JSON list of C-alpha atoms in Angstrom, two decimals:
[
{"chain": "E", "resi": 29, "resn": "TRP", "atom": "CA", "xyz": [-12.51, 23.51, -20.65]},
{"chain": "E", "resi": 30, "resn": "GLU", "atom": "CA", "xyz": [-14.91, 21.72, -18.39]},
{"chain": "E", "resi": 31, "resn": "ARG", "atom": "CA", "xyz": [-13.64, 18.76, -16.38]},
{"chain": "E", "resi": 32, "resn": "GLU", "atom": "CA", "xyz": [-15.81, 16.07, -14.86]},
{"chain": "E", "resi": 33, "resn": "LYS", "atom": "CA", "xyz": [-16.25, 15.62, -11.13]},
{"chain": "E", "resi": 34, "resn": "MET", "atom": "CA", "xyz": [-13.79, 12.75, -10.97]},
{"chain": "E", "resi": 35, "resn": "ILE", "atom": "CA", "xyz": [-10.33, 11.92, -9.78]},
{"chain": "E", "resi": 36, "resn": "LEU", "atom": "CA", "xyz": [-7.97, 9.44, -11.37]},
{"chain": "E", "resi": 37, "resn": "THR", "atom": "CA", "xyz": [-5.35, 7.17, -9.87]},
{"chain": "E", "resi": 38, "resn": "LEU", "atom": "CA", "xyz": [-3.07, 4.94, -11.88]},
{"chain": "E", "resi": 39, "resn": "GLY", "atom": "CA", "xyz": [-0.92, 1.90, -11.27]},
{"chain": "E", "resi": 40, "resn": "ALA", "atom": "CA", "xyz": [-1.11, -1.69, -10.12]},
{"chain": "E", "resi": 41, "resn": "ILE", "atom": "CA", "xyz": [-3.48, -1.92, -7.18]},
{"chain": "E", "resi": 42, "resn": "LYS", "atom": "CA", "xyz": [-1.21, -2.58, -4.24]},
{"chain": "E", "resi": 43, "resn": "PRO", "atom": "CA", "xyz": [-0.55, -0.99, -0.85]},
{"chain": "E", "resi": 44, "resn": "ARG", "atom": "CA", "xyz": [2.31, 1.19, -2.12]},
{"chain": "E", "resi": 45, "resn": "LYS", "atom": "CA", "xyz": [-0.07, 3.16, -4.37]},
{"chain": "E", "resi": 46, "resn": "GLY", "atom": "CA", "xyz": [-2.26, 4.36, -1.47]},
{"chain": "E", "resi": 47, "resn": "THR", "atom": "CA", "xyz": [-5.63, 3.54, -3.03]},
{"chain": "E", "resi": 48, "resn": "ASP", "atom": "CA", "xyz": [-6.95, 2.67, 0.42]},
{"chain": "E", "resi": 49, "resn": "LEU", "atom": "CA", "xyz": [-6.06, 6.18, 1.64]},
{"chain": "E", "resi": 50, "resn": "ILE", "atom": "CA", "xyz": [-7.98, 7.70, -1.28]},
{"chain": "E", "resi": 51, "resn": "VAL", "atom": "CA", "xyz": [-11.04, 5.59, -0.39]},
{"chain": "E", "resi": 52, "resn": "GLU", "atom": "CA", "xyz": [-10.86, 6.74, 3.24]},
{"chain": "E", "resi": 53, "resn": "ALA", "atom": "CA", "xyz": [-10.56, 10.35, 2.08]},
{"chain": "E", "resi": 54, "resn": "LEU", "atom": "CA", "xyz": [-13.58, 10.05, -0.21]},
{"chain": "E", "resi": 55, "resn": "ALA", "atom": "CA", "xyz": [-15.67, 8.77, 2.68]},
{"chain": "E", "resi": 56, "resn": "GLN", "atom": "CA", "xyz": [-14.97, 11.99, 4.57]},
{"chain": "E", "resi": 57, "resn": "LEU", "atom": "CA", "xyz": [-16.37, 14.23, 1.84]},
{"chain": "E", "resi": 58, "resn": "PRO", "atom": "CA", "xyz": [-20.07, 15.09, 1.80]},
{"chain": "E", "resi": 59, "resn": "ALA", "atom": "CA", "xyz": [-21.87, 12.98, -0.81]},
{"chain": "E", "resi": 60, "resn": "GLU", "atom": "CA", "xyz": [-22.81, 16.02, -2.89]},
{"chain": "E", "resi": 61, "resn": "ARG", "atom": "CA", "xyz": [-19.15, 17.06, -3.18]},
{"chain": "E", "resi": 62, "resn": "ARG", "atom": "CA", "xyz": [-17.70, 13.56, -3.54]},
{"chain": "E", "resi": 63, "resn": "PRO", "atom": "CA", "xyz": [-16.02, 12.96, -6.90]},
{"chain": "E", "resi": 64, "resn": "GLN", "atom": "CA", "xyz": [-15.97, 9.61, -8.62]},
{"chain": "E", "resi": 65, "resn": "LEU", "atom": "CA", "xyz": [-12.67, 7.75, -8.28]},
{"chain": "E", "resi": 66, "resn": "LEU", "atom": "CA", "xyz": [-11.39, 5.98, -11.38]},
{"chain": "E", "resi": 67, "resn": "VAL", "atom": "CA", "xyz": [-8.72, 3.39, -10.62]},
{"chain": "E", "resi": 68, "resn": "ALA", "atom": "CA", "xyz": [-6.74, 2.44, -13.73]},
{"chain": "E", "resi": 69, "resn": "GLY", "atom": "CA", "xyz": [-4.16, -0.31, -13.54]},
{"chain": "E", "resi": 70, "resn": "THR", "atom": "CA", "xyz": [-3.52, -3.98, -13.04]},
{"chain": "E", "resi": 71, "resn": "ILE", "atom": "CA", "xyz": [-5.82, -5.60, -10.52]},
{"chain": "E", "resi": 72, "resn": "ASN", "atom": "CA", "xyz": [-5.25, -9.04, -9.05]},
{"chain": "E", "resi": 73, "resn": "GLU", "atom": "CA", "xyz": [-8.68, -10.12, -7.79]},
{"chain": "E", "resi": 74, "resn": "SER", "atom": "CA", "xyz": [-7.16, -12.85, -5.61]},
{"chain": "E", "resi": 75, "resn": "ASP", "atom": "CA", "xyz": [-4.83, -10.42, -3.81]},
{"chain": "E", "resi": 76, "resn": "LEU", "atom": "CA", "xyz": [-5.62, -9.88, -0.10]},
{"chain": "E", "resi": 77, "resn": "TYR", "atom": "CA", "xyz": [-5.11, -6.11, -0.39]},
{"chain": "E", "resi": 78, "resn": "VAL", "atom": "CA", "xyz": [-7.60, -5.91, -3.27]},
{"chain": "E", "resi": 79, "resn": "SER", "atom": "CA", "xyz": [-10.23, -7.94, -1.41]},
{"chain": "E", "resi": 80, "resn": "ARG", "atom": "CA", "xyz": [-9.81, -5.81, 1.73]},
{"chain": "E", "resi": 81, "resn": "LEU", "atom": "CA", "xyz": [-10.00, -2.64, -0.34]},
{"chain": "E", "resi": 82, "resn": "LYS", "atom": "CA", "xyz": [-13.23, -3.76, -2.02]},
{"chain": "E", "resi": 83, "resn": "SER", "atom": "CA", "xyz": [-14.69, -4.78, 1.35]},
{"chain": "E", "resi": 84, "resn": "ARG", "atom": "CA", "xyz": [-13.87, -1.37, 2.76]},
{"chain": "E", "resi": 85, "resn": "ILE", "atom": "CA", "xyz": [-15.47, 0.34, -0.24]},
{"chain": "E", "resi": 86, "resn": "ASN", "atom": "CA", "xyz": [-18.66, -1.67, 0.41]},
{"chain": "E", "resi": 87, "resn": "GLU", "atom": "CA", "xyz": [-18.52, -0.95, 4.13]},
{"chain": "E", "resi": 88, "resn": "LEU", "atom": "CA", "xyz": [-18.24, 2.80, 3.47]},
{"chain": "E", "resi": 89, "resn": "GLU", "atom": "CA", "xyz": [-21.05, 2.60, 0.88]},
{"chain": "E", "resi": 90, "resn": "LEU", "atom": "CA", "xyz": [-18.78, 3.93, -1.86]},
{"chain": "E", "resi": 91, "resn": "THR", "atom": "CA", "xyz": [-19.46, 1.32, -4.53]},
{"chain": "E", "resi": 92, "resn": "GLU", "atom": "CA", "xyz": [-21.07, 3.96, -6.78]},
{"chain": "E", "resi": 93, "resn": "ALA", "atom": "CA", "xyz": [-18.13, 6.33, -6.26]},
{"chain": "E", "resi": 94, "resn": "VAL", "atom": "CA", "xyz": [-15.27, 3.94, -7.09]},
{"chain": "E", "resi": 95, "resn": "CYS", "atom": "CA", "xyz": [-14.74, 2.39, -10.50]},
{"chain": "E", "resi": 96, "resn": "PHE", "atom": "CA", "xyz": [-11.98, -0.16, -11.19]},
{"chain": "E", "resi": 97, "resn": "LEU", "atom": "CA", "xyz": [-11.02, 0.10, -14.86]},
{"chain": "E", "resi": 98, "resn": "GLY", "atom": "CA", "xyz": [-8.20, -2.42, -15.02]},
{"chain": "E", "resi": 99, "resn": "GLN", "atom": "CA", "xyz": [-5.48, -1.89, -17.62]},
{"chain": "E", "resi": 100, "resn": "VAL", "atom": "CA", "xyz": [-6.18, 0.95, -20.05]},
{"chain": "E", "resi": 101, "resn": "SER", "atom": "CA", "xyz": [-4.57, 1.73, -23.39]},
{"chain": "E", "resi": 102, "resn": "HIS", "atom": "CA", "xyz": [-2.39, 4.81, -23.82]},
{"chain": "E", "resi": 103, "resn": "ASP", "atom": "CA", "xyz": [-5.15, 6.50, -25.86]},
{"chain": "E", "resi": 104, "resn": "ASN", "atom": "CA", "xyz": [-7.77, 5.77, -23.21]},
{"chain": "E", "resi": 105, "resn": "LEU", "atom": "CA", "xyz": [-5.41, 7.01, -20.49]},
{"chain": "E", "resi": 106, "resn": "SER", "atom": "CA", "xyz": [-4.99, 10.30, -22.36]},
{"chain": "E", "resi": 107, "resn": "ARG", "atom": "CA", "xyz": [-8.77, 10.62, -22.53]},
{"chain": "E", "resi": 108, "resn": "LEU", "atom": "CA", "xyz": [-9.05, 9.94, -18.79]},
{"chain": "E", "resi": 109, "resn": "PHE", "atom": "CA", "xyz": [-6.40, 12.58, -18.03]},
{"chain": "E", "resi": 110, "resn": "ALA", "atom": "CA", "xyz": [-8.38, 15.03, -20.17]},
{"chain": "E", "resi": 111, "resn": "ARG", "atom": "CA", "xyz": [-11.70, 14.29, -18.39]},
{"chain": "E", "resi": 112, "resn": "ALA", "atom": "CA", "xyz": [-10.60, 14.16, -14.74]},
{"chain": "E", "resi": 113, "resn": "ARG", "atom": "CA", "xyz": [-10.37, 17.10, -12.40]},
{"chain": "E", "resi": 114, "resn": "ALA", "atom": "CA", "xyz": [-7.39, 15.74, -10.39]},
{"chain": "E", "resi": 115, "resn": "PHE", "atom": "CA", "xyz": [-4.83, 12.96, -10.40]},
{"chain": "E", "resi": 116, "resn": "VAL", "atom": "CA", "xyz": [-4.22, 11.38, -6.98]},
{"chain": "E", "resi": 117, "resn": "LEU", "atom": "CA", "xyz": [-1.41, 8.99, -6.05]},
{"chain": "E", "resi": 118, "resn": "PRO", "atom": "CA", "xyz": [-0.59, 9.21, -2.32]},
{"chain": "E", "resi": 119, "resn": "SER", "atom": "CA", "xyz": [2.42, 6.88, -2.45]},
{"chain": "E", "resi": 120, "resn": "GLN", "atom": "CA", "xyz": [3.18, 4.81, 0.62]},
{"chain": "E", "resi": 121, "resn": "HIS", "atom": "CA", "xyz": [6.30, 3.17, 2.01]},
{"chain": "E", "resi": 122, "resn": "VAL", "atom": "CA", "xyz": [5.64, -0.54, 2.44]},
{"chain": "E", "resi": 123, "resn": "GLY", "atom": "CA", "xyz": [8.60, -2.36, 3.91]},
{"chain": "E", "resi": 124, "resn": "ASN", "atom": "CA", "xyz": [11.51, -1.70, 1.57]},
{"chain": "E", "resi": 125, "resn": "HIS", "atom": "CA", "xyz": [9.20, -0.71, -1.29]},
{"chain": "E", "resi": 126, "resn": "PHE", "atom": "CA", "xyz": [8.54, 2.92, -2.16]},
{"chain": "E", "resi": 127, "resn": "GLU", "atom": "CA", "xyz": [7.67, 5.08, -5.15]},
{"chain": "E", "resi": 128, "resn": "GLY", "atom": "CA", "xyz": [10.56, 6.52, -7.12]},
{"chain": "E", "resi": 129, "resn": "PHE", "atom": "CA", "xyz": [10.38, 9.65, -9.23]},
{"chain": "E", "resi": 130, "resn": "GLY", "atom": "CA", "xyz": [6.74, 10.63, -9.80]},
{"chain": "E", "resi": 131, "resn": "LEU", "atom": "CA", "xyz": [6.78, 10.61, -13.60]},
{"chain": "E", "resi": 132, "resn": "VAL", "atom": "CA", "xyz": [3.04, 9.88, -13.70]},
{"chain": "E", "resi": 133, "resn": "HIS", "atom": "CA", "xyz": [2.41, 13.21, -11.93]},
{"chain": "E", "resi": 134, "resn": "LEU", "atom": "CA", "xyz": [4.23, 15.02, -14.75]},
{"chain": "E", "resi": 135, "resn": "GLU", "atom": "CA", "xyz": [2.25, 13.01, -17.30]},
{"chain": "E", "resi": 136, "resn": "ALA", "atom": "CA", "xyz": [-0.96, 14.17, -15.64]},
{"chain": "E", "resi": 137, "resn": "ASN", "atom": "CA", "xyz": [0.36, 17.75, -15.57]},
{"chain": "E", "resi": 138, "resn": "SER", "atom": "CA", "xyz": [1.06, 17.53, -19.32]},
{"chain": "E", "resi": 139, "resn": "HIS", "atom": "CA", "xyz": [-2.71, 17.12, -19.74]},
{"chain": "E", "resi": 140, "resn": "GLY", "atom": "CA", "xyz": [-3.42, 20.17, -17.56]},
{"chain": "E", "resi": 141, "resn": "LEU", "atom": "CA", "xyz": [-4.30, 18.02, -14.59]},
{"chain": "E", "resi": 142, "resn": "PRO", "atom": "CA", "xyz": [-3.27, 19.14, -11.08]},
{"chain": "E", "resi": 143, "resn": "THR", "atom": "CA", "xyz": [-1.98, 16.28, -8.96]},
{"chain": "E", "resi": 144, "resn": "ILE", "atom": "CA", "xyz": [-1.96, 15.15, -5.35]},
{"chain": "E", "resi": 145, "resn": "GLY", "atom": "CA", "xyz": [0.85, 13.01, -3.99]},
{"chain": "E", "resi": 146, "resn": "ALA", "atom": "CA", "xyz": [2.45, 12.18, -0.67]},
{"chain": "E", "resi": 147, "resn": "TRP", "atom": "CA", "xyz": [5.49, 13.51, 1.12]},
{"chain": "E", "resi": 148, "resn": "ASN", "atom": "CA", "xyz": [8.50, 11.23, 1.67]},
{"chain": "E", "resi": 149, "resn": "SER", "atom": "CA", "xyz": [8.39, 9.69, -1.80]},
{"chain": "E", "resi": 150, "resn": "GLY", "atom": "CA", "xyz": [9.39, 10.41, -5.37]},
{"chain": "E", "resi": 151, "resn": "ASN", "atom": "CA", "xyz": [6.23, 12.53, -5.62]},
{"chain": "E", "resi": 152, "resn": "GLU", "atom": "CA", "xyz": [8.23, 15.37, -4.07]},
{"chain": "E", "resi": 153, "resn": "ASP", "atom": "CA", "xyz": [10.43, 15.55, -7.18]},
{"chain": "E", "resi": 154, "resn": "ALA", "atom": "CA", "xyz": [7.48, 15.91, -9.54]},
{"chain": "E", "resi": 155, "resn": "ILE", "atom": "CA", "xyz": [4.99, 18.10, -7.64]},
{"chain": "E", "resi": 156, "resn": "ILE", "atom": "CA", "xyz": [5.59, 21.71, -6.65]},
{"chain": "E", "resi": 157, "resn": "PRO", "atom": "CA", "xyz": [3.36, 22.01, -3.56]},
{"chain": "E", "resi": 158, "resn": "GLY", "atom": "CA", "xyz": [0.73, 24.71, -3.90]},
{"chain": "E", "resi": 159, "resn": "LYS", "atom": "CA", "xyz": [1.68, 25.35, -7.54]},
{"chain": "E", "resi": 160, "resn": "THR", "atom": "CA", "xyz": [1.22, 22.17, -9.63]},
{"chain": "E", "resi": 161, "resn": "GLY", "atom": "CA", "xyz": [-0.68, 20.25, -6.97]},
{"chain": "E", "resi": 162, "resn": "PHE", "atom": "CA", "xyz": [-0.53, 19.19, -3.36]},
{"chain": "E", "resi": 163, "resn": "LEU", "atom": "CA", "xyz": [1.67, 16.97, -1.24]},
{"chain": "E", "resi": 164, "resn": "CYS", "atom": "CA", "xyz": [0.05, 15.52, 1.86]},
{"chain": "E", "resi": 165, "resn": "SER", "atom": "CA", "xyz": [0.93, 13.11, 4.61]},
{"chain": "E", "resi": 166, "resn": "PRO", "atom": "CA", "xyz": [0.99, 9.52, 3.35]},
{"chain": "E", "resi": 167, "resn": "LEU", "atom": "CA", "xyz": [-1.08, 8.49, 6.37]},
{"chain": "E", "resi": 168, "resn": "ASP", "atom": "CA", "xyz": [-3.62, 11.30, 6.81]},
{"chain": "E", "resi": 169, "resn": "SER", "atom": "CA", "xyz": [-6.89, 10.68, 4.97]},
{"chain": "E", "resi": 170, "resn": "ARG", "atom": "CA", "xyz": [-8.36, 13.89, 6.38]},
{"chain": "E", "resi": 171, "resn": "GLU", "atom": "CA", "xyz": [-5.61, 15.99, 4.82]},
{"chain": "E", "resi": 172, "resn": "LEU", "atom": "CA", "xyz": [-6.02, 14.12, 1.54]},
{"chain": "E", "resi": 173, "resn": "ALA", "atom": "CA", "xyz": [-9.79, 14.75, 1.66]},
{"chain": "E", "resi": 174, "resn": "TRP", "atom": "CA", "xyz": [-9.10, 18.47, 2.09]},
{"chain": "E", "resi": 175, "resn": "CYS", "atom": "CA", "xyz": [-6.75, 18.48, -0.93]},
{"chain": "E", "resi": 176, "resn": "ILE", "atom": "CA", "xyz": [-9.27, 16.62, -3.09]},
{"chain": "E", "resi": 177, "resn": "ASN", "atom": "CA", "xyz": [-12.05, 18.99, -2.03]},
{"chain": "E", "resi": 178, "resn": "GLU", "atom": "CA", "xyz": [-9.92, 22.03, -2.89]},
{"chain": "E", "resi": 179, "resn": "LEU", "atom": "CA", "xyz": [-9.34, 20.79, -6.43]},
{"chain": "E", "resi": 180, "resn": "MET", "atom": "CA", "xyz": [-13.01, 19.89, -6.84]},
{"chain": "E", "resi": 181, "resn": "THR", "atom": "CA", "xyz": [-14.46, 23.18, -5.58]},
{"chain": "E", "resi": 182, "resn": "ASN", "atom": "CA", "xyz": [-11.89, 25.96, -6.02]},
{"chain": "E", "resi": 183, "resn": "ASP", "atom": "CA", "xyz": [-11.99, 26.83, -9.72]},
{"chain": "E", "resi": 184, "resn": "ALA", "atom": "CA", "xyz": [-9.45, 29.67, -9.49]},
{"chain": "E", "resi": 185, "resn": "LEU", "atom": "CA", "xyz": [-6.93, 27.45, -7.72]},
{"chain": "E", "resi": 186, "resn": "TRP", "atom": "CA", "xyz": [-7.59, 24.60, -10.16]},
{"chain": "E", "resi": 187, "resn": "LYS", "atom": "CA", "xyz": [-6.95, 26.84, -13.19]},
{"chain": "E", "resi": 188, "resn": "LYS", "atom": "CA", "xyz": [-3.76, 28.23, -11.64]},
{"chain": "E", "resi": 189, "resn": "MET", "atom": "CA", "xyz": [-2.44, 24.73, -10.84]},
{"chain": "E", "resi": 190, "resn": "SER", "atom": "CA", "xyz": [-3.47, 23.42, -14.25]},
{"chain": "E", "resi": 191, "resn": "ALA", "atom": "CA", "xyz": [-1.48, 26.14, -16.03]},
{"chain": "E", "resi": 192, "resn": "ALA", "atom": "CA", "xyz": [1.52, 25.69, -13.71]},
{"chain": "E", "resi": 193, "resn": "GLY", "atom": "CA", "xyz": [1.40, 21.93, -14.25]},
{"chain": "E", "resi": 194, "resn": "LEU", "atom": "CA", "xyz": [1.41, 22.35, -18.02]},
{"chain": "E", "resi": 195, "resn": "ALA", "atom": "CA", "xyz": [4.44, 24.64, -17.75]},
{"chain": "E", "resi": 196, "resn": "ARG", "atom": "CA", "xyz": [6.23, 22.28, -15.36]},
{"chain": "E", "resi": 197, "resn": "ALA", "atom": "CA", "xyz": [5.63, 19.25, -17.59]},
{"chain": "E", "resi": 198, "resn": "GLY", "atom": "CA", "xyz": [6.95, 21.20, -20.59]},
{"chain": "E", "resi": 199, "resn": "ALA", "atom": "CA", "xyz": [10.06, 22.23, -18.66]},
{"chain": "E", "resi": 200, "resn": "MET", "atom": "CA", "xyz": [10.68, 18.62, -17.58]},
{"chain": "E", "resi": 201, "resn": "SER", "atom": "CA", "xyz": [10.41, 17.10, -21.07]},
{"chain": "E", "resi": 202, "resn": "TRP", "atom": "CA", "xyz": [13.11, 14.86, -22.54]},
{"chain": "E", "resi": 203, "resn": "SER", "atom": "CA", "xyz": [13.92, 17.46, -25.17]},
{"chain": "E", "resi": 204, "resn": "ARG", "atom": "CA", "xyz": [14.53, 20.07, -22.44]},
{"chain": "E", "resi": 205, "resn": "PHE", "atom": "CA", "xyz": [16.83, 17.68, -20.59]},
{"chain": "E", "resi": 206, "resn": "SER", "atom": "CA", "xyz": [18.81, 16.93, -23.76]},
{"chain": "E", "resi": 207, "resn": "GLU", "atom": "CA", "xyz": [19.18, 20.70, -24.43]},
{"chain": "E", "resi": 208, "resn": "ARG", "atom": "CA", "xyz": [20.81, 21.07, -21.02]},
{"chain": "E", "resi": 209, "resn": "LEU", "atom": "CA", "xyz": [23.13, 18.11, -21.56]},
{"chain": "E", "resi": 210, "resn": "PHE", "atom": "CA", "xyz": [24.46, 19.10, -24.99]}
]
């Protein structure tokens, strides 16, 4: 099936989710290869991080490339997973706060969506690097830009990761876990 030239990120907009790193990565891609970024999740317009993020998006002239959706329903989220070409959540450590198990990566995989996450977080438990997606440095926007570009332009790799992600999500289902327990 044909996917749109877009990437999806999900979660409350806060430093730990790495949305700022995604924005910096997008700025490094040539305009003709730059996907649209859809940001789904709670947004607090009065939050300093959100205002800095939006200022940076304006500064980098990415206002047409970044779309803040706010909260989305489960049905709409499923539709977004089905339309996007990649799911990106480069989780960050912020003080004592960090991402736990990357369940959202498996959810994206269950829709045939390869994912990109960051090392040194719960993303490592959900993503098989080079098979179901990529893991990159949580601080390197250039590496993240490379990963995004690969999933946008390399159809053979995308199809391979999509199939592997579907298989991985199926193997990690609750019913599979219960089979192993009983």
